[in-house]
PDB file of C-alpha atoms and ligand atoms in Angstrom:
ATOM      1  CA  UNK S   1     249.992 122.911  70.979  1.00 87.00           C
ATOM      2  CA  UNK S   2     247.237 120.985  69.537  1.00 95.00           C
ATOM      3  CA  UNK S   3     246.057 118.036  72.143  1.00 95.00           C
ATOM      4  CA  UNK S   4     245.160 115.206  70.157  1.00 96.00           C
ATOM      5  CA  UNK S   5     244.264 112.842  73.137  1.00 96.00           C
ATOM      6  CA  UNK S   6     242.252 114.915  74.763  1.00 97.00           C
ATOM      7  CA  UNK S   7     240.443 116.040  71.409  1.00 98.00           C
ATOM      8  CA  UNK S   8     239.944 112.142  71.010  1.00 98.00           C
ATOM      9  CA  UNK S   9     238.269 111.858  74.804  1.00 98.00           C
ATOM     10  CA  UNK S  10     236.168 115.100  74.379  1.00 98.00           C
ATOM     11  CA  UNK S  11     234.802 114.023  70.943  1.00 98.00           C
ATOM     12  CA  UNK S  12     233.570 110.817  72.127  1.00 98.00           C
ATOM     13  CA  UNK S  13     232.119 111.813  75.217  1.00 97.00           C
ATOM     14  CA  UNK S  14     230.132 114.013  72.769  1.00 98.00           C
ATOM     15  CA  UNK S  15     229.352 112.167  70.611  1.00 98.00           C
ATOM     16  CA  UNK S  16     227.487 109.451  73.156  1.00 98.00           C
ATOM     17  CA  UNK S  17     225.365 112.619  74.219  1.00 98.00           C
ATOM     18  CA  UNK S  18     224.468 113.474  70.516  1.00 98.00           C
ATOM     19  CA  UNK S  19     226.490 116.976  70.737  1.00 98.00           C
ATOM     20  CA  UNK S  20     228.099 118.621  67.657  1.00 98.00           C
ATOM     21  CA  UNK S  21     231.527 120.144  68.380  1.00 98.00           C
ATOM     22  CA  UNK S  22     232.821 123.175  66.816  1.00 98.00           C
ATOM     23  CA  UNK S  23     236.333 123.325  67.181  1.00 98.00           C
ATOM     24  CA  UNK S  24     237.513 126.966  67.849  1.00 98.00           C
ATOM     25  CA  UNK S  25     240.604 127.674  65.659  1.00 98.00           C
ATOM     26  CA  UNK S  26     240.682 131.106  65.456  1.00 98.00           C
ATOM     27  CA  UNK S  27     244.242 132.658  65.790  1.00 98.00           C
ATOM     28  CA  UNK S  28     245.670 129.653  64.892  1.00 98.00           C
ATOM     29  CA  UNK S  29     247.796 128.434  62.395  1.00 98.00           C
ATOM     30  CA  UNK S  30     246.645 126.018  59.609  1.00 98.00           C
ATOM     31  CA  UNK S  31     248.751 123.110  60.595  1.00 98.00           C
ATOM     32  CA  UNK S  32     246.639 123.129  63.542  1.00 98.00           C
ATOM     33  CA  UNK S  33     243.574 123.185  62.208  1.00 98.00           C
ATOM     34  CA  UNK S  34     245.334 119.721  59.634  1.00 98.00           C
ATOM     35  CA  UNK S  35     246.020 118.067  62.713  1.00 98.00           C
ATOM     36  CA  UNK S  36     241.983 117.649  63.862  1.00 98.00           C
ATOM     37  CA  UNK S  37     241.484 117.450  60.147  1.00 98.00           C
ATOM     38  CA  UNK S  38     243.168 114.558  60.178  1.00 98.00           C
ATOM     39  CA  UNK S  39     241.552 113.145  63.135  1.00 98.00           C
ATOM     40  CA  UNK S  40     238.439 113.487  61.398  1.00 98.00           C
ATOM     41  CA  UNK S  41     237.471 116.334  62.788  1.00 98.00           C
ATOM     42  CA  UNK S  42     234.993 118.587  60.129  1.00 98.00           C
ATOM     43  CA  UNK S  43     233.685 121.345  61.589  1.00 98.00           C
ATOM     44  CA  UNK S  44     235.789 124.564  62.754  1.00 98.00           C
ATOM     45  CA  UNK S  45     234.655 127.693  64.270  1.00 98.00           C
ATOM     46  CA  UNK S  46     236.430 131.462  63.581  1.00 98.00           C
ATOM     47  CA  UNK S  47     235.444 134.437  64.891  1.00 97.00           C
ATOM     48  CA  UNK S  48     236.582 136.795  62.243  1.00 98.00           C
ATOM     49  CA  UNK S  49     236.007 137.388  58.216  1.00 98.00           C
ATOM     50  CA  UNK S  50     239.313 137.676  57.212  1.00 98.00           C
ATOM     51  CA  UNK S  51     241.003 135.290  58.783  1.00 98.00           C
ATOM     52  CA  UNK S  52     237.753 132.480  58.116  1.00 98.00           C
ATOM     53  CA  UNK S  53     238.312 133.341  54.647  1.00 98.00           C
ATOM     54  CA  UNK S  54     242.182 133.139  54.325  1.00 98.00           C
ATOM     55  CA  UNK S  55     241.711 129.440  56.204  1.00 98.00           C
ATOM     56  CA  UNK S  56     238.722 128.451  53.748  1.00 98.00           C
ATOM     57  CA  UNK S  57     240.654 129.535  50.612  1.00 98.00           C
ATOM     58  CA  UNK S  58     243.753 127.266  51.936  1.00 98.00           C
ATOM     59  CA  UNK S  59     242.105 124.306  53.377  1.00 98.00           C
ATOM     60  CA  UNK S  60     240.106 120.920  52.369  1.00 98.00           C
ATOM     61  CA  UNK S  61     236.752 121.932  51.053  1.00 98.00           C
ATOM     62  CA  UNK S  62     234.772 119.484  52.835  1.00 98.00           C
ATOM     63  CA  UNK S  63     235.313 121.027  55.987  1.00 98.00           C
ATOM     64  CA  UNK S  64     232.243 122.958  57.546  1.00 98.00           C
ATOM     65  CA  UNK S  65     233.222 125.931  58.536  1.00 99.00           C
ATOM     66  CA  UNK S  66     231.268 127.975  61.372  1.00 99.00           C
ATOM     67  CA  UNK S  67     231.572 131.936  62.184  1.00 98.00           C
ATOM     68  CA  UNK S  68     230.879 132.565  66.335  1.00 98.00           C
ATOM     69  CA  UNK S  69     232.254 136.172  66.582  1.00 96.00           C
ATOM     70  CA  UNK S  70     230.419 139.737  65.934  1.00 96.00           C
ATOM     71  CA  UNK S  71     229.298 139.659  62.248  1.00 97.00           C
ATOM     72  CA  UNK S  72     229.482 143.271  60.863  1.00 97.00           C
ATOM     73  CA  UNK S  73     226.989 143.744  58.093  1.00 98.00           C
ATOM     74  CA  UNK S  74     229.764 145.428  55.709  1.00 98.00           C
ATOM     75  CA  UNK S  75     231.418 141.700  55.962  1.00 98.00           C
ATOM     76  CA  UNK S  76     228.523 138.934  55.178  1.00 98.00           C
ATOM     77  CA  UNK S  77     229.205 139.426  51.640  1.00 98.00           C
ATOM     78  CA  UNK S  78     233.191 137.357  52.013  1.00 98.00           C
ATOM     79  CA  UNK S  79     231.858 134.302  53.822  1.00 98.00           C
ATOM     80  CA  UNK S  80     227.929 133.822  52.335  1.00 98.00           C
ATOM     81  CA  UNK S  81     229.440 132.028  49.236  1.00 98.00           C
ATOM     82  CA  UNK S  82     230.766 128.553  51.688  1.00 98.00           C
ATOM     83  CA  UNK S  83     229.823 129.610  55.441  1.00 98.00           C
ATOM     84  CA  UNK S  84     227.339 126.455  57.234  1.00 98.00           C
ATOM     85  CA  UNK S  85     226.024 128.565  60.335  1.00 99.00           C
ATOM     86  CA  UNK S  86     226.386 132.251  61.389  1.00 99.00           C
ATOM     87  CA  UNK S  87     226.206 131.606  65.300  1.00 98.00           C
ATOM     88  CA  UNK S  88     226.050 135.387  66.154  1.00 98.00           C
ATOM     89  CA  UNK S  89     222.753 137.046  64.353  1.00 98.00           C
ATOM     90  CA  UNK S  90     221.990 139.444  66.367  1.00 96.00           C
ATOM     91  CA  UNK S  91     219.661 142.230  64.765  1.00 97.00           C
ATOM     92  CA  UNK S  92     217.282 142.353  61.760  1.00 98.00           C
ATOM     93  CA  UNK S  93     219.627 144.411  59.576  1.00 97.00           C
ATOM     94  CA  UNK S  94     222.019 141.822  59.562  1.00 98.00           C
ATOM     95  CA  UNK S  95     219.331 139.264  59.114  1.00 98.00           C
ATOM     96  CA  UNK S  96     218.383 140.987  56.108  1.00 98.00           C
ATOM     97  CA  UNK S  97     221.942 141.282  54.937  1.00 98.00           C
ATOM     98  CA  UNK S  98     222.620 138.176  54.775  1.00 98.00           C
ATOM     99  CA  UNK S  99     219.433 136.750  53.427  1.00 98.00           C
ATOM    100  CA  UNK S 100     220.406 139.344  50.087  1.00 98.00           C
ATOM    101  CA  UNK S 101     224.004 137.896  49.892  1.00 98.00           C
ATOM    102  CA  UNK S 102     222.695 133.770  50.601  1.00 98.00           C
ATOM    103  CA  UNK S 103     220.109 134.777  47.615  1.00 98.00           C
ATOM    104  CA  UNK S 104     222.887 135.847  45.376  1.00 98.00           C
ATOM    105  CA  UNK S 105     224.840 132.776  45.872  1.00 98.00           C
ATOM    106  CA  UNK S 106     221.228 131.019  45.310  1.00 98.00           C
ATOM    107  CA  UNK S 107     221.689 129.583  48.838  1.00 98.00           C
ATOM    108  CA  UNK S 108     220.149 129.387  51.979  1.00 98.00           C
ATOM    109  CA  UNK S 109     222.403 130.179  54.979  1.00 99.00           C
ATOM    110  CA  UNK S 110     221.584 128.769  58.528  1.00 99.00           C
ATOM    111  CA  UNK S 111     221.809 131.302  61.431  1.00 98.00           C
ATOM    112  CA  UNK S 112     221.282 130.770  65.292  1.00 98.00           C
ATOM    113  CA  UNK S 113     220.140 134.040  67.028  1.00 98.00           C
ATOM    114  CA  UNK S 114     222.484 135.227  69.580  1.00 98.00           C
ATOM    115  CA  UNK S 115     221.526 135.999  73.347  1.00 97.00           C
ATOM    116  CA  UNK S 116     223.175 138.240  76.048  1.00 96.00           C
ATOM    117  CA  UNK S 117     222.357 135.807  78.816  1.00 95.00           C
ATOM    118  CA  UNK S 118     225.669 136.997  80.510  1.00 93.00           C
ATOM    119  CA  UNK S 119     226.350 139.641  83.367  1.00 88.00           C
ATOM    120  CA  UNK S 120     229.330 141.255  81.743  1.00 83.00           C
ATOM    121  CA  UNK S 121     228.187 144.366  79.447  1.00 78.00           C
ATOM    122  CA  UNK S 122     230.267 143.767  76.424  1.00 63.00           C
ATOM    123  CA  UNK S 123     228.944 141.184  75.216  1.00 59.00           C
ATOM    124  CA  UNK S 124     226.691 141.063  71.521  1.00 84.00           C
ATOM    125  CA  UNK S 125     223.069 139.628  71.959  1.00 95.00           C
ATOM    126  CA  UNK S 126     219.632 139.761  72.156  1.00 97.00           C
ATOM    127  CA  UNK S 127     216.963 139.147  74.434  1.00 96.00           C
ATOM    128  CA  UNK S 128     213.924 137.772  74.222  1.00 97.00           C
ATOM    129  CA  UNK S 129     211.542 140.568  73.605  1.00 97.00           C
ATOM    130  CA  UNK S 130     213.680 141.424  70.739  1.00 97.00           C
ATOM    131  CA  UNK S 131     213.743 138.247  69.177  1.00 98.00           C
ATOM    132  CA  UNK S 132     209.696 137.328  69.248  1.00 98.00           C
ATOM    133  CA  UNK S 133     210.193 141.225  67.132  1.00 98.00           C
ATOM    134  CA  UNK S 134     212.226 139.816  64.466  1.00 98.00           C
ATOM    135  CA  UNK S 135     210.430 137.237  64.351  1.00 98.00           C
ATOM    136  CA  UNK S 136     207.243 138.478  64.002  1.00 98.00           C
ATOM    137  CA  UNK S 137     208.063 140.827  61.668  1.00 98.00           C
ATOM    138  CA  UNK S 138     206.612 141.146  58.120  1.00 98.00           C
ATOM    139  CA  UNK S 139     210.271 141.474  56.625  1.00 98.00           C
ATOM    140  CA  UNK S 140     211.385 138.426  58.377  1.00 98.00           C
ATOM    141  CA  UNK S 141     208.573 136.663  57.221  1.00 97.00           C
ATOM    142  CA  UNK S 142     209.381 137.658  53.707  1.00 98.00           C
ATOM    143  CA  UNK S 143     213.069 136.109  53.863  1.00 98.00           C
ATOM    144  CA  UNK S 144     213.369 133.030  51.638  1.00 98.00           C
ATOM    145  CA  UNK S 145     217.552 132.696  51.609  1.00 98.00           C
ATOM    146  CA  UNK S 146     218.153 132.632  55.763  1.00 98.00           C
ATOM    147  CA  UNK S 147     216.699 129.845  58.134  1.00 98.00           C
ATOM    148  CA  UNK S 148     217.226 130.065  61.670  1.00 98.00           C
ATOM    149  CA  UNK S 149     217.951 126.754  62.851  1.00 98.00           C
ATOM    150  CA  UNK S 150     218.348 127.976  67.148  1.00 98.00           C
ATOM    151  CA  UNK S 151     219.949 130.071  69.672  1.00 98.00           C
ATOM    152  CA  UNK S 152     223.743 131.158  70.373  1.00 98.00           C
ATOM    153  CA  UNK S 153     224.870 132.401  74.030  1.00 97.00           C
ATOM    154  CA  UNK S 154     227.896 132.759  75.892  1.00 96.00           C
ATOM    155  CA  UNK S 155     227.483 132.391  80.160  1.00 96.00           C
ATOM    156  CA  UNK S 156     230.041 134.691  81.693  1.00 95.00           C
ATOM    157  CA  UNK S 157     233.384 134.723  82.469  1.00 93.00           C
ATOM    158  CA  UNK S 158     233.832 133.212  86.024  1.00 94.00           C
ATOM    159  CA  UNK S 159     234.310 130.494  88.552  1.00 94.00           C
ATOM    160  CA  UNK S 160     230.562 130.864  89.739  1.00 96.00           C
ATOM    161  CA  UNK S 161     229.388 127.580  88.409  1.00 97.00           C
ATOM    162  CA  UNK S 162     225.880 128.475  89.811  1.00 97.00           C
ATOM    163  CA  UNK S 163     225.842 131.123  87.656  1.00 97.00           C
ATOM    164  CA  UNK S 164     227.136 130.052  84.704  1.00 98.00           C
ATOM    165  CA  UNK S 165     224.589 126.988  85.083  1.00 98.00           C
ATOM    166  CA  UNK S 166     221.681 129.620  85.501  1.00 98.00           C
ATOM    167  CA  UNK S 167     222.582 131.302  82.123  1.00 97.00           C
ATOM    168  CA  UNK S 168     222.283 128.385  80.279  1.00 98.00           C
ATOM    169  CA  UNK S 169     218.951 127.295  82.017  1.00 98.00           C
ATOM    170  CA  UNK S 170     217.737 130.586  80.737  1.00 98.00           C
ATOM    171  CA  UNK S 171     219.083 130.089  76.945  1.00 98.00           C
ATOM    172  CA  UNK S 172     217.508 126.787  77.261  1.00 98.00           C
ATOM    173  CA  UNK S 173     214.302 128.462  78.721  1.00 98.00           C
ATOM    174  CA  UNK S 174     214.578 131.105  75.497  1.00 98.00           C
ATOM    175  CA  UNK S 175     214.944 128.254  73.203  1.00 98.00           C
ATOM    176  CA  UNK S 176     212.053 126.357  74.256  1.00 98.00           C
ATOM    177  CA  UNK S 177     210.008 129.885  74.338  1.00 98.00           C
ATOM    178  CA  UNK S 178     210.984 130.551  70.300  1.00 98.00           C
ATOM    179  CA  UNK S 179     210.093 127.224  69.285  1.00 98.00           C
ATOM    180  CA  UNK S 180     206.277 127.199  70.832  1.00 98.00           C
ATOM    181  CA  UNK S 181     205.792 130.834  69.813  1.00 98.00           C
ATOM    182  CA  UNK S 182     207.770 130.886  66.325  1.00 98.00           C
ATOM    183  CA  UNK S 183     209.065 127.221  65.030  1.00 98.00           C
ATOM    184  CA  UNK S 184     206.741 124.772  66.239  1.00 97.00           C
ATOM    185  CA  UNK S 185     206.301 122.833  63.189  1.00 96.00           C
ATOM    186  CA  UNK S 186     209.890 123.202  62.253  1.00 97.00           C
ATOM    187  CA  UNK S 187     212.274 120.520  62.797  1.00 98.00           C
ATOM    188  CA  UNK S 188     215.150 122.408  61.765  1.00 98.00           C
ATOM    189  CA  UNK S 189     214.950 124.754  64.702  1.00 98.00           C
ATOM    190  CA  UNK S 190     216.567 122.449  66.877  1.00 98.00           C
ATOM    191  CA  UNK S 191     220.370 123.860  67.949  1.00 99.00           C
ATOM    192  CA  UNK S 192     221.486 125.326  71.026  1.00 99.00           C
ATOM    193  CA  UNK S 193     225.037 126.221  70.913  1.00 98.00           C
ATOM    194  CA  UNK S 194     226.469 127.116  74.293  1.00 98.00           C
ATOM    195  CA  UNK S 195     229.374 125.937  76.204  1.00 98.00           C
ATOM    196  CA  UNK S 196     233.357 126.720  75.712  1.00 98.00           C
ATOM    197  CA  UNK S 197     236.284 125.298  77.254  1.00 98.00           C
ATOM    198  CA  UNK S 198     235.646 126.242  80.624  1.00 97.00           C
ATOM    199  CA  UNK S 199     232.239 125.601  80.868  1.00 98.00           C
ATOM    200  CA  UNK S 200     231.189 122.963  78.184  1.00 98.00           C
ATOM    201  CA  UNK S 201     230.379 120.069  80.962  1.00 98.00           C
ATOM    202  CA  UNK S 202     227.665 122.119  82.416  1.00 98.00           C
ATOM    203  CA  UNK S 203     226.301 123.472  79.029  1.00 98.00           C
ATOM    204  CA  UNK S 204     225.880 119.965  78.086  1.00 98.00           C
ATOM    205  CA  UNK S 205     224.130 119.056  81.366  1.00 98.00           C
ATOM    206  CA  UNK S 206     221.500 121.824  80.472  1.00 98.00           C
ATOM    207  CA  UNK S 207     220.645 120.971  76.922  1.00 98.00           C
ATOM    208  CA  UNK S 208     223.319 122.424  75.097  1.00 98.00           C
ATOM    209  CA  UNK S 209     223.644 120.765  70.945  1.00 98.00           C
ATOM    210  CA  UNK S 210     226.869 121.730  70.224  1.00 98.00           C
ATOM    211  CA  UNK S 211     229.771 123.267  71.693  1.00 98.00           C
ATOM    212  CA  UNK S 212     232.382 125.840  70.838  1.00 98.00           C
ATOM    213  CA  UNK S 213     235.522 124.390  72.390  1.00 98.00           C
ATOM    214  CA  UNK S 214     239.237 126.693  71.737  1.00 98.00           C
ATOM    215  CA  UNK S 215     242.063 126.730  73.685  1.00 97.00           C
ATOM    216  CA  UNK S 216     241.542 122.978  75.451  1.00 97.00           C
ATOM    217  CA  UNK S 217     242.129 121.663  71.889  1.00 98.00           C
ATOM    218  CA  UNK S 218     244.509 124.385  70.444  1.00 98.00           C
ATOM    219  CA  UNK S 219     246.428 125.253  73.460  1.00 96.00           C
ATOM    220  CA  UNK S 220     245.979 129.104  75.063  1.00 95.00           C
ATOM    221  CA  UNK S 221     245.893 132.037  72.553  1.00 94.00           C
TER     222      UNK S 221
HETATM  223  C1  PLP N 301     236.827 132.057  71.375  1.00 76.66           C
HETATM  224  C2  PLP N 301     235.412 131.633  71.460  1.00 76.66           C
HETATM  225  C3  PLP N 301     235.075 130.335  71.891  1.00 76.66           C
HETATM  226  C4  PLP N 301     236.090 129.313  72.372  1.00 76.66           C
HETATM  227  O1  PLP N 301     236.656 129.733  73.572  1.00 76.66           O
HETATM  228  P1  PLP N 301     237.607 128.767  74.436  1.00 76.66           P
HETATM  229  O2  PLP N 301     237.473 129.281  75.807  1.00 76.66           O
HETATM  230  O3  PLP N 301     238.975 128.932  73.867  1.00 76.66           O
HETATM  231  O4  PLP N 301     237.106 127.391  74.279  1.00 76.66           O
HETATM  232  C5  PLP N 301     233.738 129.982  71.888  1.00 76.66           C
HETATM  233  N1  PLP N 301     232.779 130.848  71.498  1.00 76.66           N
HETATM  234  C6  PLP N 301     233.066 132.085  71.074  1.00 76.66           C
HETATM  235  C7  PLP N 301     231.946 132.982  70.650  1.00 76.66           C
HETATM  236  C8  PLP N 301     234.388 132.527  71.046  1.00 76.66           C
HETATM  237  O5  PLP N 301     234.657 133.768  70.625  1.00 76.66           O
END
């Protein structure tokens, strides 16, 4: 069940600390997704192709619509016609991918880089050293249709709020690294996306720009 009060108490507690939120709809039904629609709410985050483009095809088209799960490079070609920001770039192929679709849709398509900053194993994500070799790479360099506006991570899974506040420090410490080394004169790099339901208070404490907030809006999945 969708909790409109506490959407309204989130948002502007947010929104006095200058953070975006993304509001995680994935798995959810459309009526949902109208209900923060019609609270104003503009910007929703899925983490899968198909079911980002089934909701883009039937909702308002002034809502921004952001993808946060694994991106497979087979897929960029169904969202690079509408998507605002890929939050989980995680390799050059991809990068390169999606800079060829954004071109054929004479776009430009905003990307954060994602980092593993977690303990668990699954998760997608870079680290640093392989970042600073995107980034300084000749084919990067060459990409006119992608601009990476900041960093994606997810802290792990657990009620170690020492830890969780450590991961973010270090996504926060990788964000500041990137933009002496790679983006200093660009004002667009500028986004760290990190905090969830769980953990979005601390992620905001640490520098976090916007936040991917689910199941405290939408109910549990
Ligand atoms: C599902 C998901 C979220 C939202 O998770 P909640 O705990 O429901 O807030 C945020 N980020 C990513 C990458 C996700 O997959």
């Amino acid at each position: 069940m969708v909790n409109v009060k506490l959407f309204n108490d989130i948002r502007k507690t947010l929104n006095e600390k200058g953070v975006k939120l993304i509001a995680v709809s994935k798995t959810k039904p459309l009526e949902d997704i109208d209900s923060l629609y019609n609270e104003g709410q503009r910007v929703f985050g899925e983490n899968r192709v198909q079911e980002l483009s089934a909701k883009y095809e039937a909702l308002p088209k002034d809502i921004e619509w952001h993808l946060i799960g694994h991106l497979q490079t087979n897929k960029v070609k169904y969202i690079s016609p509408f998507i605002s920001l890929i939050h989980s770039v995680d390799s050059l192929s991809l990068l390169s991918e999606i800079n060829r679709q954004a071109l054929k849709n004479n776009r430009v398509i905003d990307c954060l880089l994602q980092f593993h900053i977690a303990v668990e194993e699954t998760k997608f994500g870079l680290n640093l050293e392989e970042a600073a070799e995107i980034l300084g790479s000749e084919a990067f360099k060459k990409m006119q249709n992608i601009r990476i506006v900041g960093v994606m991570g997810m802290a792990s899974f657990t009620e170690n709020i020492e830890l969780v506040r450590s991961e973010f420090k270090n996504l926060k410490n990788i964000f500041d690294t990137l933009k002496t080394q790679f983006f200093q004169s660009e004002a667009s790099f500028c986004e760290i996306s990190m905090g969830m339901s769980g953990d979005y208070a601390i992620a905001v404490e640490e520098g976090s720009t916007m936040v991917r907030i689910g199941s405290l809006l939408f109910g549990e999945r």
